[in-house]
Amino acid sequence: MKRVAFAVAGLALVVGVILLRDTNGGNSTLPTAPPPPTKLKPYEAEQVLVPAPQGRPGTPTNVVARGGHHKIQLTWSGDAPGYEVRWGDRTKLVTRPGTQLNGLENEREQQIEIRAVDSFGQRSQPATTKATPRADSAPYTFVDRFDQADEPDLQRWRLAKRTDCARATSGDAEDHDRLVISSSCGTRAVTLRSRTPFVRTDDDSRLVIETDAPGTGGKLLLDLVPGPVSVQGDPVLPNAIRATVSTDVAGNSVVDLVPNGTTAKAIPPALPGVTVRWEIVLTKTGTHVTRDGEVVATSPFVPEWREATALVGVAALAGDRIRAGVDLIGYRTAKADAPPAVPTPQVRVDGPTSSALPIPDVTSGQLRIALIPSRESDPVTAVKINGVEVPLRPAVPGTQWKPGAEYPAIADLPKEAFTENLNVQLVTWERIQVTHTDVELTGPKSAPQRQPGTPLVESKPVLADPVPEILDASGQPIENGAAFTRGRVVIEVRVNALDSAVAGLAGFEVRLDGNHVATIPTTADGPGAAGRWRISLNTGSLAEGAHAVEVKAFSTDPDVHPETGYVPFLLKP
């Protein structure tokens, strides 16, 4: 319902502008809507029964705290709808028995309290624990822990995206010492490419990533590709290895390993926002994927190549936004270094000719481009760059040119293209979609290149959508669209979310056909987090036909937008 809410807010703004233009004189002020309430009073209309708080929830048990690099991971046992975690002067609300505390100072002990929170905001006695974040000093031939003020280092990484819908930056708030990849690109992967080659050894070779991706309704892709490729398209390229981790909206994950992979072990449901260590391990007898050290997928595939490009991608499975925190990416392989880099030029495909100032000290360059042909045709074999025609070849030998499939290709830049702006034109009459372009220029070795930036998707907690459902008097769901006889029914309201943290819930209002019939506060001891409530309603006085229940949830934070859920129902004559 968030999109509906934003649309309504936008409509209100348009109406306000029209009213302002219709007034006489310059002293009129635009009327503003009152802020949403952050504290609710209980209310029930006649013929309505609402639930009341019962005993306090039990204290969480079996608490386990593990210190990591700038973080502490927590798990516990309990069956409450929510939990409050306190450490230092900070507090967060979660809806699962586990969480991760980020942005902590290494070697500084943290005292932590965990309380169960019921549907009305009642809190249990605290479970207490303590833990100390520890610096990570594990050996790698290549590693980036992304704990600088500005990330990523452009000497080491490039972000590939189809449009300007994603960012790779240092995190905000508690994520300030990790890399955050944030995207509104929907189901298309956003890819972080390592400029340092992955070079196999005769023994085991490993690509390691520590990340909280994929979040619920998301996907994590780990690729090792034998060629200069920047994007992760479909199908998987010849002789490439891809591990795909997909997590549904319920938090259940599956791993798909290509080529010829099989599942070795079921994956436990993900805890939102908690870092997991994934590894692709290449051995003399095959390839396997591990999750926190346990093998979860295997393949007999042994690549013939010695060197590959490492790609890490994230995508959404549901909705259109995703935010992934990355704590570490590393190799345990043969030693290799990223080639020296100079600033990246701007690329225009079939754009107008513009002034092209030369970039000094460039020694070589390469255009990387991804194409999708619209029909059967011969592959494109040439491209004009700043007016100079050069050969275009597949980035990975053996890649098929076929309609609808992404075809990554490369071209060596002529000296005329060592400039700040590049104009690229495909030498073909066919209709070809260009999905991605980037340029690699090499030159003298220079210092790390970092650019400040903020994530596209904020970390600020939001409310989950309230989900109402109509039940019969015995508590059984009424089939969607089915008419039923007048009498007593039950409105069940559920508020839940699989997020790393949720905004404090002040409570919710219930309206029947636009009439206010109930208000349930959820702040007995403090903000609620989630829950389930059943409201009894007598429909005996309602007319036959269609009716609707609206539930509007409010936060204790005045900056958090209310969320609304609807459910229609039909009464028989």
XYZ file of C-alpha atoms in Angstrom:
573
model
C 0.000 0.000 0.000
C 3.024 2.321 0.111
C 2.611 3.283 -3.569
C -1.050 4.164 -2.962
C -0.051 6.326 -0.043
C 2.557 8.165 -2.074
C 0.076 8.694 -4.906
C -2.471 10.183 -2.517
C 0.180 12.439 -1.044
C 1.118 13.589 -4.536
C -2.535 14.315 -5.389
C -2.883 16.369 -2.236
C 0.135 18.415 -3.237
C -1.286 19.078 -6.713
C -4.613 20.174 -5.239
C -2.780 22.471 -2.833
C -0.931 24.140 -5.694
C -4.201 24.728 -7.591
C -5.792 26.340 -4.528
C -2.803 28.624 -4.112
C -2.982 29.813 -7.713
C -6.707 30.550 -7.425
C -6.299 32.904 -4.462
C -6.024 36.673 -4.787
C -2.946 38.422 -3.503
C 0.422 37.156 -2.393
C -0.272 36.770 1.351
C -2.229 33.510 1.167
C -0.693 30.467 2.751
C -1.089 26.905 1.563
C -3.141 24.851 4.043
C -1.199 21.918 5.418
C -2.543 18.604 6.663
C -2.048 17.887 10.355
C 0.796 15.482 11.149
C -0.221 11.866 11.745
C -0.894 10.961 15.368
C 1.891 9.241 17.291
C -0.296 8.246 20.243
C -3.761 6.709 19.974
C -6.679 6.443 22.388
C -8.621 3.172 22.573
C -12.070 3.216 20.981
C -14.794 0.739 20.112
C -18.169 1.521 18.589
C -21.413 -0.237 19.531
C -21.599 -3.889 18.463
C -17.796 -3.998 18.251
C -15.529 -5.966 20.592
C -11.784 -5.344 20.603
C -9.030 -7.430 22.233
C -7.273 -6.328 25.405
C -3.709 -6.897 26.634
C -3.110 -10.093 28.576
C -0.072 -11.121 30.612
C 3.366 -9.871 29.707
C 5.457 -11.878 27.259
C 8.175 -14.228 28.459
C 11.812 -13.187 28.557
C 13.867 -14.318 25.520
C 16.100 -17.331 26.201
C 19.157 -19.021 24.711
C 20.791 -15.725 23.777
C 23.968 -16.082 21.703
C 26.184 -13.093 20.873
C 29.046 -13.261 18.340
C 31.468 -10.394 17.814
C 32.707 -9.648 14.285
C 34.447 -6.847 12.403
C 32.603 -3.667 13.548
C 29.519 -5.763 14.331
C 27.805 -8.134 16.771
C 25.399 -10.857 15.685
C 22.628 -11.880 18.092
C 20.246 -14.837 18.155
C 17.783 -15.974 20.811
C 14.685 -18.103 21.349
C 11.151 -16.753 21.703
C 7.720 -16.640 20.074
C 6.802 -12.965 20.554
C 5.692 -10.907 17.516
C 8.493 -8.428 18.180
C 11.607 -7.703 20.199
C 13.375 -4.602 21.471
C 17.185 -4.618 21.456
C 19.124 -2.016 23.424
C 22.873 -1.357 23.422
C 24.534 1.819 24.659
C 22.142 4.655 23.898
C 20.643 2.890 20.859
C 17.433 0.897 20.432
C 15.940 -1.102 17.567
C 12.743 -3.080 17.052
C 12.856 -6.371 15.144
C 10.280 -9.035 14.318
C 12.514 -12.130 14.300
C 14.588 -13.763 17.088
C 17.901 -12.403 15.848
C 19.587 -9.265 14.567
C 22.928 -7.628 13.842
C 24.350 -4.494 15.421
C 26.534 -2.596 12.952
C 28.854 0.394 13.100
C 30.525 -0.650 16.369
C 34.036 0.177 17.523
C 36.309 -2.842 17.457
C 37.641 -4.100 20.824
C 35.007 -2.154 22.775
C 32.653 -4.363 24.802
C 28.920 -3.807 24.362
C 26.273 -4.467 27.035
C 23.055 -5.617 25.362
C 19.455 -6.070 26.557
C 16.763 -7.951 24.632
C 13.060 -7.728 25.532
C 10.098 -9.508 23.986
C 7.330 -7.120 22.835
C 3.743 -8.342 22.492
C 1.007 -7.036 20.183
C 0.099 -4.234 22.603
C 3.631 -2.986 23.284
C 4.006 -4.786 26.592
C 7.610 -5.690 27.340
C 9.163 -8.653 29.086
C 11.971 -8.569 31.579
C 15.257 -8.177 29.692
C 17.637 -10.921 28.715
C 21.167 -9.516 29.031
C 24.394 -10.384 27.287
C 27.645 -8.772 26.255
C 30.034 -9.115 23.331
C 33.046 -7.382 21.825
C 33.530 -6.612 18.104
C 36.857 -7.932 16.836
C 38.982 -6.806 13.905
C 39.084 -9.302 11.051
C 42.651 -10.328 10.231
C 42.018 -13.509 8.214
C 44.555 -14.010 5.377
C 43.535 -13.205 1.811
C 45.468 -12.643 -1.391
C 42.984 -9.846 -2.151
C 40.466 -8.315 0.258
C 38.369 -5.184 0.730
C 36.583 -4.613 4.060
C 34.897 -1.371 2.892
C 35.458 0.490 6.167
C 36.787 3.771 4.757
C 34.793 6.999 4.985
C 33.919 6.858 1.277
C 33.436 3.620 -0.639
C 34.065 1.928 -2.973
C 37.619 2.503 -4.202
C 37.259 3.079 -7.956
C 40.718 1.603 -8.492
C 39.254 -1.698 -7.307
C 35.575 -1.668 -8.255
C 33.084 -0.638 -10.906
C 29.291 -0.616 -10.535
C 27.360 -1.754 -13.615
C 23.715 -0.709 -13.965
C 21.378 -0.386 -16.923
C 20.103 3.070 -15.983
C 20.769 5.574 -13.219
C 18.783 3.459 -10.749
C 21.479 2.199 -8.367
C 24.420 3.294 -6.248
C 27.375 1.735 -4.460
C 28.325 3.955 -1.509
C 29.303 3.959 2.117
C 26.286 3.256 4.266
C 24.341 5.744 6.333
C 23.617 5.622 10.087
C 24.895 2.332 11.545
C 26.093 1.166 8.105
C 28.789 3.844 7.896
C 31.654 1.314 7.879
C 30.378 -1.031 5.184
C 29.527 -0.837 1.502
C 25.864 -0.438 0.604
C 24.515 -1.361 -2.825
C 21.090 0.230 -3.190
C 18.856 -0.187 -6.205
C 15.447 0.710 -7.578
C 16.161 -1.213 -10.804
C 13.571 -3.894 -10.054
C 14.405 -7.452 -11.061
C 17.445 -6.524 -13.173
C 20.753 -7.216 -11.465
C 23.024 -4.385 -10.352
C 26.593 -5.622 -10.510
C 29.764 -4.749 -8.610
C 32.751 -5.765 -10.729
C 36.193 -6.364 -9.295
C 39.031 -4.906 -11.358
C 41.406 -7.337 -9.654
C 41.408 -10.603 -11.606
C 40.516 -13.891 -9.903
C 43.481 -16.173 -10.673
C 43.152 -19.852 -9.792
C 45.865 -21.852 -8.074
C 46.569 -25.573 -8.314
C 44.933 -25.968 -4.897
C 41.564 -24.696 -3.696
C 40.651 -21.178 -4.852
C 37.888 -19.148 -3.192
C 35.711 -16.111 -3.848
C 34.423 -14.885 -0.481
C 31.705 -12.346 0.287
C 30.189 -11.362 3.620
C 26.827 -9.659 3.087
C 23.262 -9.439 4.364
C 22.044 -9.924 0.767
C 19.785 -11.276 -0.434
C 17.122 -9.639 1.674
C 13.575 -10.938 1.603
C 12.226 -10.849 -1.914
C 15.758 -10.485 -3.275
C 18.518 -12.246 -5.141
C 22.324 -12.409 -4.776
C 24.429 -13.442 -7.802
C 28.096 -14.456 -7.587
C 29.832 -14.921 -10.954
C 33.282 -15.987 -12.090
C 33.471 -15.242 -15.831
C 36.447 -16.044 -18.092
C 36.448 -12.709 -19.869
C 36.143 -8.902 -19.468
C 32.430 -8.784 -18.591
C 30.651 -6.141 -16.476
C 27.017 -7.326 -16.359
C 25.244 -10.469 -15.170
C 22.724 -11.332 -17.840
C 20.911 -14.487 -18.905
C 21.797 -17.064 -19.939
C 25.012 -17.694 -17.991
C 28.010 -17.247 -20.286
C 30.036 -20.222 -21.592
C 32.414 -21.772 -19.008
C 31.307 -19.239 -16.382
C 30.317 -20.147 -12.823
C 27.273 -18.550 -11.210
C 25.838 -19.074 -7.746
C 22.372 -17.535 -7.322
C 20.838 -17.191 -3.876
C 17.124 -16.312 -3.960
C 15.127 -15.441 -0.840
C 11.329 -15.206 -0.994
C 9.122 -12.806 0.969
C 8.868 -15.375 3.791
C 12.658 -15.475 4.242
C 13.225 -18.910 2.693
C 16.339 -19.225 0.513
C 17.461 -21.531 -2.282
C 20.856 -21.767 -4.010
C 21.289 -22.497 -7.714
C 24.803 -23.327 -8.932
C 25.584 -23.216 -12.671
C 26.786 -25.272 -14.454
C 25.456 -28.682 -13.383
C 24.885 -27.814 -9.737
C 22.863 -29.812 -7.219
C 21.576 -28.824 -3.796
C 23.606 -30.341 -0.978
C 21.735 -28.986 2.044
C 18.617 -27.019 2.866
C 19.265 -23.423 3.905
C 17.715 -22.175 7.163
C 15.439 -19.120 6.868
C 17.393 -15.886 6.669
C 17.472 -13.442 9.561
C 16.850 -9.972 8.114
C 19.905 -7.743 8.111
C 22.310 -10.406 9.413
C 25.566 -10.905 7.502
C 26.209 -14.323 5.978
C 29.517 -15.567 4.591
C 29.173 -17.031 1.084
C 32.041 -18.739 -0.750
C 32.480 -20.197 -4.224
C 35.212 -22.820 -3.856
C 37.038 -24.238 -6.893
C 38.869 -27.531 -6.302
C 40.634 -30.120 -8.446
C 37.458 -32.245 -8.511
C 34.665 -29.691 -8.807
C 33.022 -26.530 -7.521
C 30.903 -25.944 -4.434
C 29.163 -23.126 -2.570
C 29.320 -22.712 1.192
C 27.179 -20.690 3.573
C 28.952 -19.859 6.842
C 31.294 -22.766 6.198
C 28.665 -25.400 5.330
C 28.405 -26.774 1.797
C 24.975 -25.968 0.319
C 25.481 -26.700 -3.410
C 27.957 -28.740 -5.437
C 28.934 -29.225 -9.084
C 31.415 -31.518 -10.855
C 32.442 -28.594 -13.082
C 36.202 -27.897 -13.147
C 36.943 -24.850 -15.317
C 39.785 -24.924 -17.811
C 40.476 -21.207 -17.428
C 43.055 -19.822 -15.001
C 41.764 -16.249 -14.777
C 38.264 -14.803 -14.423
C 36.341 -11.624 -13.657
C 34.562 -11.676 -10.282
C 31.066 -10.138 -10.261
C 28.725 -9.603 -7.298
C 25.135 -8.655 -8.128
C 21.871 -7.973 -6.331
C 18.347 -7.801 -7.696
C 14.785 -7.660 -6.399
C 12.390 -10.575 -6.774
C 9.399 -8.612 -5.516
C 8.804 -4.863 -5.611
C 11.402 -2.608 -7.157
C 13.844 -1.639 -4.381
C 16.655 -3.445 -2.636
C 19.402 -2.482 -0.204
C 22.356 -4.777 0.481
C 25.159 -4.279 2.982
C 28.561 -5.730 2.094
C 31.162 -6.191 4.847
C 33.885 -7.953 2.886
C 34.837 -9.307 -0.538
C 38.036 -11.312 -0.829
C 39.967 -13.942 -2.757
C 42.046 -16.847 -1.613
C 43.795 -17.406 -4.925
C 47.047 -16.659 -6.651
C 48.292 -13.135 -6.052
C 46.992 -10.537 -8.533
C 46.640 -6.753 -8.667
C 44.134 -4.436 -10.291
C 45.499 -2.700 -13.387
C 46.244 1.023 -12.954
C 43.203 3.161 -13.709
C 42.458 6.706 -14.759
C 39.080 8.524 -14.546
C 36.265 6.940 -16.526
C 34.882 8.899 -19.504
C 31.208 9.479 -20.255
C 29.743 7.221 -22.967
C 26.886 8.162 -25.290
C 25.315 5.649 -27.645
C 24.202 7.296 -30.891
C 24.337 10.641 -29.150
C 25.177 14.043 -30.596
C 28.832 14.779 -31.282
C 30.340 16.843 -28.482
C 33.706 18.298 -27.598
C 36.051 15.524 -26.512
C 38.905 16.774 -24.338
C 41.818 14.335 -24.128
C 42.577 12.492 -20.869
C 46.323 12.640 -20.153
C 48.566 9.642 -19.421
C 46.243 7.007 -20.920
C 48.154 3.985 -22.205
C 45.266 1.784 -23.378
C 41.509 1.472 -23.237
C 38.637 -0.921 -23.784
C 34.926 -0.451 -24.415
C 32.643 -2.982 -22.747
C 29.138 -3.162 -24.126
C 26.117 -5.463 -23.704
C 23.704 -5.960 -26.614
C 20.337 -7.688 -27.078
C 19.351 -8.439 -30.701
C 15.637 -8.191 -31.499
C 15.600 -10.887 -34.215
C 17.736 -13.490 -35.944
C 20.645 -11.744 -37.650
C 24.404 -11.802 -38.018
C 26.365 -10.623 -34.973
C 27.544 -7.015 -34.858
C 31.290 -7.114 -35.537
C 32.248 -3.434 -35.638
C 31.588 -0.248 -33.718
C 32.457 3.404 -34.291
C 34.022 5.196 -31.325
C 34.412 8.945 -31.764
C 33.989 8.316 -35.479
C 36.728 5.667 -35.766
C 35.559 2.187 -36.747
C 37.105 -0.666 -34.727
C 36.363 -4.417 -34.446
C 33.812 -5.639 -31.894
C 34.259 -9.150 -30.507
C 32.530 -11.308 -27.880
C 33.826 -10.756 -24.362
C 33.654 -14.515 -23.764
C 34.435 -16.828 -26.710
C 31.534 -19.057 -27.668
C 28.792 -16.646 -26.542
C 25.725 -17.112 -28.736
C 24.161 -14.227 -30.630
C 20.416 -14.815 -30.436
C 17.242 -12.738 -30.012
C 16.409 -11.747 -26.436
C 19.743 -12.883 -24.963
C 22.271 -10.413 -23.594
C 25.527 -10.498 -25.566
C 28.557 -8.887 -23.865
C 31.194 -7.628 -26.289
C 34.415 -5.615 -26.188
C 36.361 -3.279 -28.457
C 39.852 -1.851 -28.060
C 39.774 1.939 -28.072
C 41.686 3.890 -30.703
C 43.862 6.767 -29.498
C 41.166 9.172 -30.740
C 38.934 7.804 -27.954
C 41.232 8.579 -24.999
C 38.882 11.453 -24.199
C 36.428 12.596 -21.538
C 33.415 11.870 -23.790
C 32.897 8.920 -26.114
C 30.289 8.657 -28.833
C 29.530 5.015 -29.698
C 27.672 3.824 -32.811
C 27.025 0.205 -33.757
C 27.927 -0.609 -37.353
C 24.684 -2.354 -38.294
C 21.246 -1.742 -39.780
C 19.629 -4.160 -37.336
C 17.573 -3.098 -34.338
C 19.855 -3.775 -31.362
C 19.198 -2.837 -27.756
C 22.242 -1.584 -25.865
C 21.747 -2.461 -22.185
C 25.111 -1.380 -20.769
C 28.339 0.403 -21.633
C 31.459 1.134 -19.648
C 35.055 1.971 -20.439
C 38.325 0.775 -18.922
C 41.247 3.175 -19.329
C 44.654 2.310 -17.949
C 47.524 4.606 -17.154
C 50.091 5.404 -14.476
C 49.405 3.995 -11.022
C 47.558 6.508 -8.854
C 46.181 6.820 -5.347
C 42.802 5.275 -4.357
C 39.865 7.075 -5.958
C 36.847 7.369 -3.693
C 33.767 9.486 -4.223
C 31.375 10.487 -1.427
C 27.739 9.500 -1.833
C 24.630 8.393 -0.001
C 22.594 5.224 -0.592
C 19.627 5.448 -2.925
C 17.530 3.361 -0.498
C 17.589 4.651 3.093
C 18.082 2.473 6.154
C 15.388 4.296 8.131
C 12.847 1.762 9.439
C 9.285 1.952 8.124
C 5.957 0.439 9.104
C 4.801 -2.793 7.575
C 1.487 -2.778 5.734
C -1.451 -3.827 7.930
C -3.225 -6.822 6.393
C -6.922 -7.233 7.334
C -8.925 -10.402 6.694
C -12.603 -11.264 7.250
C -13.279 -14.434 9.295
C -16.561 -16.060 10.228
C -17.800 -16.267 13.817
C -15.785 -19.458 14.400
C -12.581 -17.784 13.234
C -12.369 -19.460 9.819
C -11.453 -17.373 6.742
C -14.321 -16.456 4.427
C -13.513 -17.272 0.839
C -12.463 -14.223 -1.124
C -15.476 -12.730 -2.944
C -17.991 -15.073 -1.280
C -21.175 -13.500 0.115
C -22.217 -14.471 3.655
C -25.212 -14.009 5.912
C -25.497 -11.063 8.292
C -24.341 -11.703 11.833
C -21.156 -11.618 13.849
C -17.863 -11.710 11.941
C -14.246 -11.266 12.937
C -11.804 -8.783 11.435
C -8.286 -10.150 11.832
C -5.490 -7.593 11.461
C -1.877 -8.670 10.970
C 1.141 -6.350 10.969
C 4.443 -8.045 10.277
C 7.634 -7.459 8.283
C 10.839 -9.239 7.376
C 13.044 -6.167 7.687
C 16.279 -5.634 9.590
C 14.356 -3.186 11.814
C 10.834 -1.745 11.900
C 9.440 1.609 12.984
C 7.652 1.772 16.312
C 3.939 0.968 15.974
C 1.610 3.364 17.830
C -1.513 1.352 16.890
C -4.192 1.368 14.231
C -7.686 2.575 13.403
C -10.428 0.463 11.811
C -13.142 1.947 9.600
C -16.148 0.175 8.157
C -17.526 1.817 5.001
C -15.679 4.980 6.051
C -17.096 5.007 9.617
C -14.683 4.802 12.534
C -15.476 1.605 14.495
C -12.332 0.843 16.530
C -8.912 2.072 17.598
C -6.314 -0.208 19.179
C -3.204 1.408 20.712
C -0.008 -0.656 20.899
C 2.145 1.397 23.266
C 1.536 -0.141 26.710
C 5.222 0.024 27.717
C 6.603 1.505 24.547
C 6.141 1.193 20.777
C 4.871 -2.085 19.404
C 6.661 -3.807 16.519
C 4.173 -6.253 15.011
C 1.281 -8.478 15.987
C -2.103 -10.013 15.275
C -5.453 -8.795 16.575
C -9.051 -10.033 16.209
C -11.969 -7.595 16.348
C -15.533 -8.865 16.605
C -18.142 -6.990 14.559
C -21.934 -7.401 14.263
C -23.078 -6.905 10.656
C -26.788 -7.359 11.425
C -27.630 -3.707 10.742
C -25.709 -3.471 7.477
C -27.420 -3.465 4.078
C -26.925 -6.277 1.620
C -24.167 -5.951 -0.969
C -20.594 -4.732 -0.923
C -18.801 -3.305 2.116
C -15.176 -2.509 2.921
C -12.927 -2.461 5.968
C -10.012 -0.033 6.080
C -7.171 -0.389 8.604
C -4.694 2.448 9.057
C -1.533 1.900 11.102
C 0.397 4.778 12.710
C 3.957 5.032 13.961
C 5.320 6.565 17.143
C 7.789 8.358 14.866
C 6.134 11.460 13.337
C 8.415 11.205 10.278
C 7.202 7.711 9.368
C 4.288 7.603 6.943
C 1.114 5.740 8.058
C 0.268 2.561 6.154
C -3.188 1.374 5.112
C -4.764 -1.972 4.284
C -8.211 -2.756 2.831
C -10.476 -5.784 2.615
C -13.921 -5.902 0.885
C -16.762 -8.288 1.734
C -20.313 -9.081 0.535
C -23.495 -9.595 2.547
C -26.316 -11.786 1.272
C -29.856 -10.402 0.930
